[in-house]
Short mmCIF file of C-alpha atoms in Angstrom, two decimals:
data_model
loop_
_atom_site.label_atom_id
_atom_site.label_comp_id
_atom_site.label_asym_id
_atom_site.label_seq_id
_atom_site.Cartn_x
_atom_site.Cartn_y
_atom_site.Cartn_z
CA MET A 1 120.46 91.44 75.41
CA GLN A 2 120.53 94.53 77.59
CA LYS A 3 117.27 95.59 79.39
CA THR A 4 118.11 99.19 78.84
CA ALA A 5 118.32 98.84 75.09
CA ASN A 6 114.59 97.80 75.07
CA LEU A 7 113.29 100.58 77.03
CA VAL A 8 111.67 103.38 75.31
CA THR A 9 111.00 107.12 75.83
CA ARG A 10 107.73 108.65 76.75
CA GLU A 11 107.32 110.17 73.26
CA ALA A 12 107.87 106.77 71.45
CA TRP A 13 105.58 105.06 73.93
CA ASP A 14 102.72 107.84 73.53
CA ARG A 15 103.18 107.66 69.70
CA ALA A 16 102.59 103.96 69.76
CA ALA A 17 99.70 104.14 72.18
CA GLY A 18 98.14 106.86 69.87
CA ILE A 19 98.42 104.75 66.68
CA PHE A 20 97.00 101.55 68.43
CA GLN A 21 94.14 103.35 70.48
CA THR A 22 95.31 101.69 73.70
CA GLY A 23 93.51 102.01 77.03
CA LEU A 24 94.43 104.12 79.99
CA PHE A 25 96.00 101.35 81.94
CA GLN A 26 98.51 100.91 79.14
CA SER A 27 99.54 104.50 79.03
CA TYR A 28 103.00 105.83 79.87
CA ASP A 29 101.52 108.18 82.59
CA TRP A 30 99.76 105.26 84.29
CA GLY A 31 102.92 103.37 84.32
CA LYS A 32 104.85 106.27 86.04
CA LEU A 33 101.91 106.80 88.41
CA MET A 34 102.47 103.23 89.65
CA GLU A 35 105.91 104.10 90.70
CA GLU A 36 104.24 105.84 93.59
CA LEU A 37 103.40 102.35 95.00
CA PRO A 38 105.82 100.92 97.50
CA ASN A 39 109.02 99.46 95.88
CA THR A 40 107.61 99.59 92.51
CA SER A 41 109.33 100.51 89.00
CA PHE A 42 107.88 100.86 85.60
CA HIS A 43 109.74 99.48 82.48
CA PRO A 44 108.39 100.57 79.10
CA VAL A 45 109.60 97.83 77.01
CA LYS A 46 109.66 97.55 73.21
CA LEU A 47 110.12 94.11 71.50
CA THR A 48 110.53 92.99 67.91
CA SER A 49 109.45 89.62 66.70
CA ASP A 50 111.54 87.45 64.24
CA GLY A 51 108.89 88.53 61.69
CA GLY A 52 109.45 92.24 62.47
CA GLN A 53 106.25 92.84 64.48
CA VAL A 54 106.87 95.59 66.85
CA ILE A 55 105.46 95.22 70.43
CA TYR A 56 105.18 97.45 73.49
CA VAL A 57 105.02 95.82 76.93
CA PRO A 58 104.29 97.88 80.14
CA VAL A 59 106.23 95.72 82.76
CA PHE A 60 106.11 96.34 86.43
CA GLU A 61 108.64 95.41 89.11
CA GLN A 62 107.61 95.25 92.70
CA ASN A 63 109.30 93.56 95.41
CA GLY A 64 111.44 91.51 93.18
CA LEU A 65 108.57 90.26 91.15
CA LEU A 66 107.40 91.20 87.53
CA SER A 67 103.86 91.97 86.54
CA GLY A 68 101.97 93.02 83.44
CA ASN A 69 99.60 95.16 85.40
CA MET A 70 99.22 97.28 88.64
CA ILE A 71 96.02 98.41 90.04
CA GLY A 72 94.36 97.87 86.84
CA TYR A 73 94.41 96.06 83.52
CA GLY A 74 97.35 95.24 81.42
CA GLY A 75 98.28 93.76 78.12
CA VAL A 76 100.69 94.35 75.29
CA ILE A 77 100.49 97.15 72.64
CA SER A 78 100.24 95.32 69.45
CA ASP A 79 98.32 95.44 66.18
CA ARG A 80 97.45 91.69 66.54
CA PRO A 81 97.84 88.85 69.17
CA ILE A 82 101.17 87.42 69.91
CA SER A 83 102.52 84.44 71.42
CA PHE A 84 102.37 84.42 75.23
CA LYS A 85 105.20 81.85 75.37
CA TRP A 86 107.32 84.03 73.18
CA LEU A 87 106.72 86.99 75.17
CA GLN A 88 107.72 85.27 78.47
CA GLY A 89 110.93 84.04 76.80
CA GLU A 90 111.90 87.69 75.92
CA ILE A 91 110.84 89.05 79.32
CA LYS A 92 113.06 86.33 81.02
CA ALA A 93 116.14 87.21 78.70
CA LEU A 94 115.82 90.88 79.62
CA PHE A 95 114.96 90.62 83.40
CA GLY A 96 116.17 87.06 84.30
CA GLN A 97 112.57 86.09 85.22
CA LYS A 98 109.13 85.87 83.53
CA LEU A 99 105.86 87.83 84.22
CA SER A 100 104.12 86.56 87.39
CA ARG A 101 100.91 87.86 86.59
CA ILE A 102 98.73 89.89 84.16
CA LEU A 103 95.07 90.77 83.94
CA LEU A 104 93.41 91.52 80.59
CA PRO A 105 90.40 93.70 80.21
CA HIS A 106 87.05 92.18 79.16
CA GLY A 107 87.10 91.61 75.35
CA GLN A 108 90.85 91.99 74.87
CA THR A 109 92.74 89.16 73.18
CA SER A 110 96.45 90.00 73.56
CA PHE A 111 97.85 86.49 73.19
CA ILE A 112 97.52 83.58 71.09
CA GLU A 113 97.55 81.12 73.97
CA GLU A 114 95.38 81.99 77.13
CA THR A 115 94.76 78.53 78.27
CA GLY A 116 96.10 76.09 80.97
CA GLU A 117 96.12 76.11 84.61
CA GLN A 118 97.89 79.41 84.96
CA TRP A 119 95.20 81.19 83.01
CA ALA A 120 91.82 81.75 84.79
CA GLU A 121 88.76 83.91 84.51
CA LYS A 122 88.14 86.99 86.79
CA ALA A 123 84.55 88.64 87.01
CA THR A 124 83.91 92.13 86.28
CA HIS A 125 80.46 94.12 85.37
CA ILE A 126 80.20 95.72 82.17
CA LEU A 127 77.44 98.42 81.10
CA PRO A 128 77.16 99.36 77.44
CA LEU A 129 76.14 103.08 77.36
CA PRO A 130 73.27 104.31 75.28
CA ASP A 131 73.15 107.44 73.38
CA THR A 132 71.27 109.42 75.92
CA PHE A 133 71.15 109.41 79.84
CA GLU A 134 67.31 109.46 79.56
CA GLU A 135 67.60 106.10 77.86
CA LEU A 136 69.84 104.75 80.71
CA TRP A 137 67.59 106.28 83.36
CA THR A 138 64.39 104.74 82.02
CA ASN A 139 66.03 101.21 81.74
CA CYS A 140 67.88 100.97 84.90
CA SER A 141 66.39 99.41 87.95
CA GLY A 142 63.79 101.30 89.94
CA LYS A 143 66.01 100.63 93.02
CA ALA A 144 68.68 102.89 91.57
CA ARG A 145 66.30 105.68 90.84
CA THR A 146 64.76 105.45 94.39
CA ALA A 147 68.28 105.63 95.94
CA VAL A 148 69.08 108.63 93.88
CA ARG A 149 65.88 110.51 94.88
CA TYR A 150 66.36 109.57 98.61
CA ALA A 151 69.96 111.08 98.46
CA GLU A 152 68.40 114.25 96.92
CA LYS A 153 65.57 114.39 99.71
CA LYS A 154 68.39 114.11 102.28
CA ASN A 155 70.01 117.36 100.64
CA VAL A 156 73.20 115.58 99.42
CA SER A 157 74.98 117.76 97.01
CA VAL A 158 77.62 116.81 94.45
CA ARG A 159 80.60 118.55 92.93
CA LEU A 160 83.88 117.89 91.33
CA ILE A 161 86.92 117.19 93.42
CA GLY A 162 90.11 118.92 92.85
CA GLN A 163 93.49 119.70 94.61
CA GLU A 164 91.55 121.93 96.98
CA SER A 165 89.59 119.00 98.39
CA LEU A 166 92.36 116.51 98.45
CA SER A 167 93.07 116.59 102.20
CA GLU A 168 89.51 116.20 103.01
CA PHE A 169 89.03 113.29 100.58
CA TYR A 170 92.08 111.67 101.97
CA GLU A 171 90.69 111.72 105.60
CA LEU A 172 87.65 110.12 104.15
CA TYR A 173 89.51 107.50 102.16
CA LYS A 174 91.60 106.50 105.40
CA ALA A 175 88.50 106.02 107.41
CA HIS A 176 86.97 104.12 104.75
CA THR A 177 89.86 101.68 104.11
CA ALA A 178 90.37 101.22 108.00
CA ALA A 179 86.59 100.26 108.40
CA ILE A 180 86.62 97.67 105.57
CA GLY A 181 89.76 96.31 106.41
CA ALA A 182 91.34 97.07 103.07
CA ALA A 183 94.57 94.97 102.15
CA TYR A 184 96.53 98.05 101.26
CA MET A 185 96.20 101.98 101.42
CA LEU A 186 97.52 104.34 98.81
CA SER A 187 99.22 107.59 99.88
CA GLN A 188 97.88 110.94 99.56
CA VAL A 189 100.78 111.72 97.20
CA PHE A 190 99.56 108.98 94.94
CA PHE A 191 96.18 110.86 94.63
CA GLN A 192 97.93 114.06 93.96
CA LYS A 193 99.99 112.63 91.30
CA LEU A 194 96.75 111.08 89.87
CA LEU A 195 95.25 114.39 89.40
CA GLU A 196 98.49 116.05 88.20
CA SER A 197 99.44 113.42 85.57
CA LEU A 198 96.08 112.07 84.50
CA GLY A 199 93.56 114.82 85.33
CA ARG A 200 92.26 115.07 81.80
CA GLN A 201 91.26 111.26 82.17
CA VAL A 202 89.78 111.56 85.62
CA PHE A 203 86.16 112.12 86.58
CA TRP A 204 86.40 112.72 90.47
CA VAL A 205 83.34 113.69 92.28
CA GLY A 206 82.45 114.11 96.01
CA ALA A 207 78.97 114.14 97.90
CA PHE A 208 78.58 116.58 100.48
CA LEU A 209 75.99 116.91 103.47
CA GLU A 210 76.10 120.69 104.08
CA SER A 211 79.82 121.16 104.00
CA GLU A 212 81.03 117.74 104.90
CA MET A 213 82.31 115.19 102.32
CA ILE A 214 80.50 112.05 102.96
CA SER A 215 81.26 110.10 99.97
CA SER A 216 83.45 110.32 97.03
CA SER A 217 84.05 108.29 93.72
CA ILE A 218 86.84 108.22 91.15
CA PHE A 219 86.35 107.27 87.67
CA LEU A 220 88.92 106.91 84.99
CA TYR A 221 88.52 107.03 81.25
CA ASP A 222 90.05 106.73 77.87
CA HIS A 223 88.82 106.87 74.34
CA SER A 224 85.89 104.26 74.81
CA HIS A 225 85.86 102.99 78.53
CA PHE A 226 84.73 104.44 81.69
CA TYR A 227 86.12 102.79 84.76
CA TYR A 228 84.66 102.73 88.16
CA TRP A 229 87.94 102.67 90.07
CA GLN A 230 87.43 103.87 93.71
CA ASN A 231 84.70 104.55 96.01
CA VAL A 232 84.70 105.63 99.71
CA ASN A 233 81.93 106.57 102.19
CA SER A 234 81.43 107.61 105.68
CA PRO A 235 78.47 106.24 107.76
CA ALA A 236 76.51 109.36 106.63
CA GLY A 237 77.28 108.51 103.12
CA LYS A 238 76.01 104.99 103.30
CA GLU A 239 72.85 106.00 105.24
CA THR A 240 72.08 108.91 102.65
CA GLN A 241 72.79 106.50 99.47
CA ALA A 242 75.05 109.18 98.41
CA SER A 243 76.96 106.92 96.15
CA TYR A 244 74.05 106.41 93.86
CA LEU A 245 73.91 110.16 93.40
CA LEU A 246 77.59 110.21 92.46
CA MET A 247 77.06 107.44 89.99
CA ARG A 248 74.19 109.26 88.28
CA ASN A 249 76.34 112.28 87.73
CA ALA A 250 79.14 110.07 86.62
CA LEU A 251 77.11 108.17 84.05
CA SER A 252 75.63 111.37 82.78
CA PHE A 253 79.18 112.55 82.20
CA ALA A 254 80.23 109.46 80.52
CA ILE A 255 77.31 109.50 78.02
CA GLY A 256 78.02 113.08 77.31
CA LYS A 257 81.62 112.06 76.47
CA LYS A 258 80.23 109.55 74.00
CA LEU A 259 82.16 106.68 75.79
CA GLN A 260 80.82 103.20 74.92
CA TRP A 261 81.27 101.08 78.03
CA VAL A 262 81.43 101.35 81.75
CA ASP A 263 83.61 98.71 83.46
CA PHE A 264 82.50 98.53 87.17
CA GLY A 265 85.21 96.15 88.09
CA TYR A 266 85.49 93.17 90.18
CA SER A 267 83.21 92.72 93.37
CA HIS A 268 84.45 91.09 96.47
CA SER A 269 80.83 90.33 97.56
CA LYS A 270 77.27 90.03 96.38
CA GLU A 271 76.53 93.18 98.28
CA ILE A 272 79.08 95.27 96.37
CA ALA A 273 77.97 93.71 93.07
CA ARG A 274 74.25 94.48 93.66
CA PRO A 275 74.17 98.19 92.94
CA LYS A 276 76.28 97.56 89.69
CA ARG A 277 73.45 95.54 88.40
CA TYR A 278 70.95 97.89 89.47
CA TRP A 279 72.45 100.36 86.88
CA GLY A 280 72.22 97.74 84.22
CA ALA A 281 75.65 96.24 84.29
CA GLU A 282 75.95 92.41 83.55
CA GLU A 283 78.84 90.24 84.85
CA LYS A 284 81.38 89.62 82.26
CA ARG A 285 84.96 87.64 82.35
CA CYS A 286 88.35 88.83 82.05
CA ARG A 287 91.46 86.57 81.36
CA HIS A 288 93.81 86.47 84.22
CA PHE A 289 97.43 84.89 84.35
CA THR A 290 99.14 83.91 87.52
CA GLU A 291 102.43 82.11 87.67
CA THR A 292 102.14 78.91 89.61
CA GLU A 293 104.80 78.14 92.19
#
């Protein structure tokens, strides 16, 4: 079996994604964006089972390893769960090795088998969105409302981020990632390509004190979900509680778009998770596969 014979065009992939109403992280554009990461290639694979079931699999190759997701969720595009053992056999036949990891979004069952020591649970925080922002504002913690009002009293303003603000954002991003000791740093070109290729599915906002950007958040969305993807702050951003003001505007936008859920993502500490709970999010579980050595 030749690997190239199983790769599909953007048009075929987008057509399947539209039929099955897939998430943003399964899109062709997201796959191509991941090629901006070091030593990474995207392989849009199409498989057909013995029973004639057609399956699309986003496969990423980075530093010689195969993965079912990169900087986000993964999973196959299919009309029903498939055998994970079968999938791994097909992937090995194509690439000479199996998938080493895959992270499924909360509530998604891509595979018949998700058990064993290689499958584990990873936490995220999920917020169901009401019909109106007023309903969310009334029911969220008073600590969130107080933080928003504090930022407003400090004269923090909010506006959408575009290409014209990219350099200023990136300077803030670099300082933030250095301050928290992040494991990796994305390039400025990556963020530029994000705007160019997925701009219609990005809600990107910045908080400003006078003319200086002090905080910024990037949200991604598809037909149902709103993903809290990046947040960076300067010391002034933290002091003024600017991120709460950004979140207020973002949640209002998501409700206006009639989205159903906010996925706040994994938290590395209780301190990071706490504001998510203030907005009403609850901890949920995702299924995570990691190949044991």
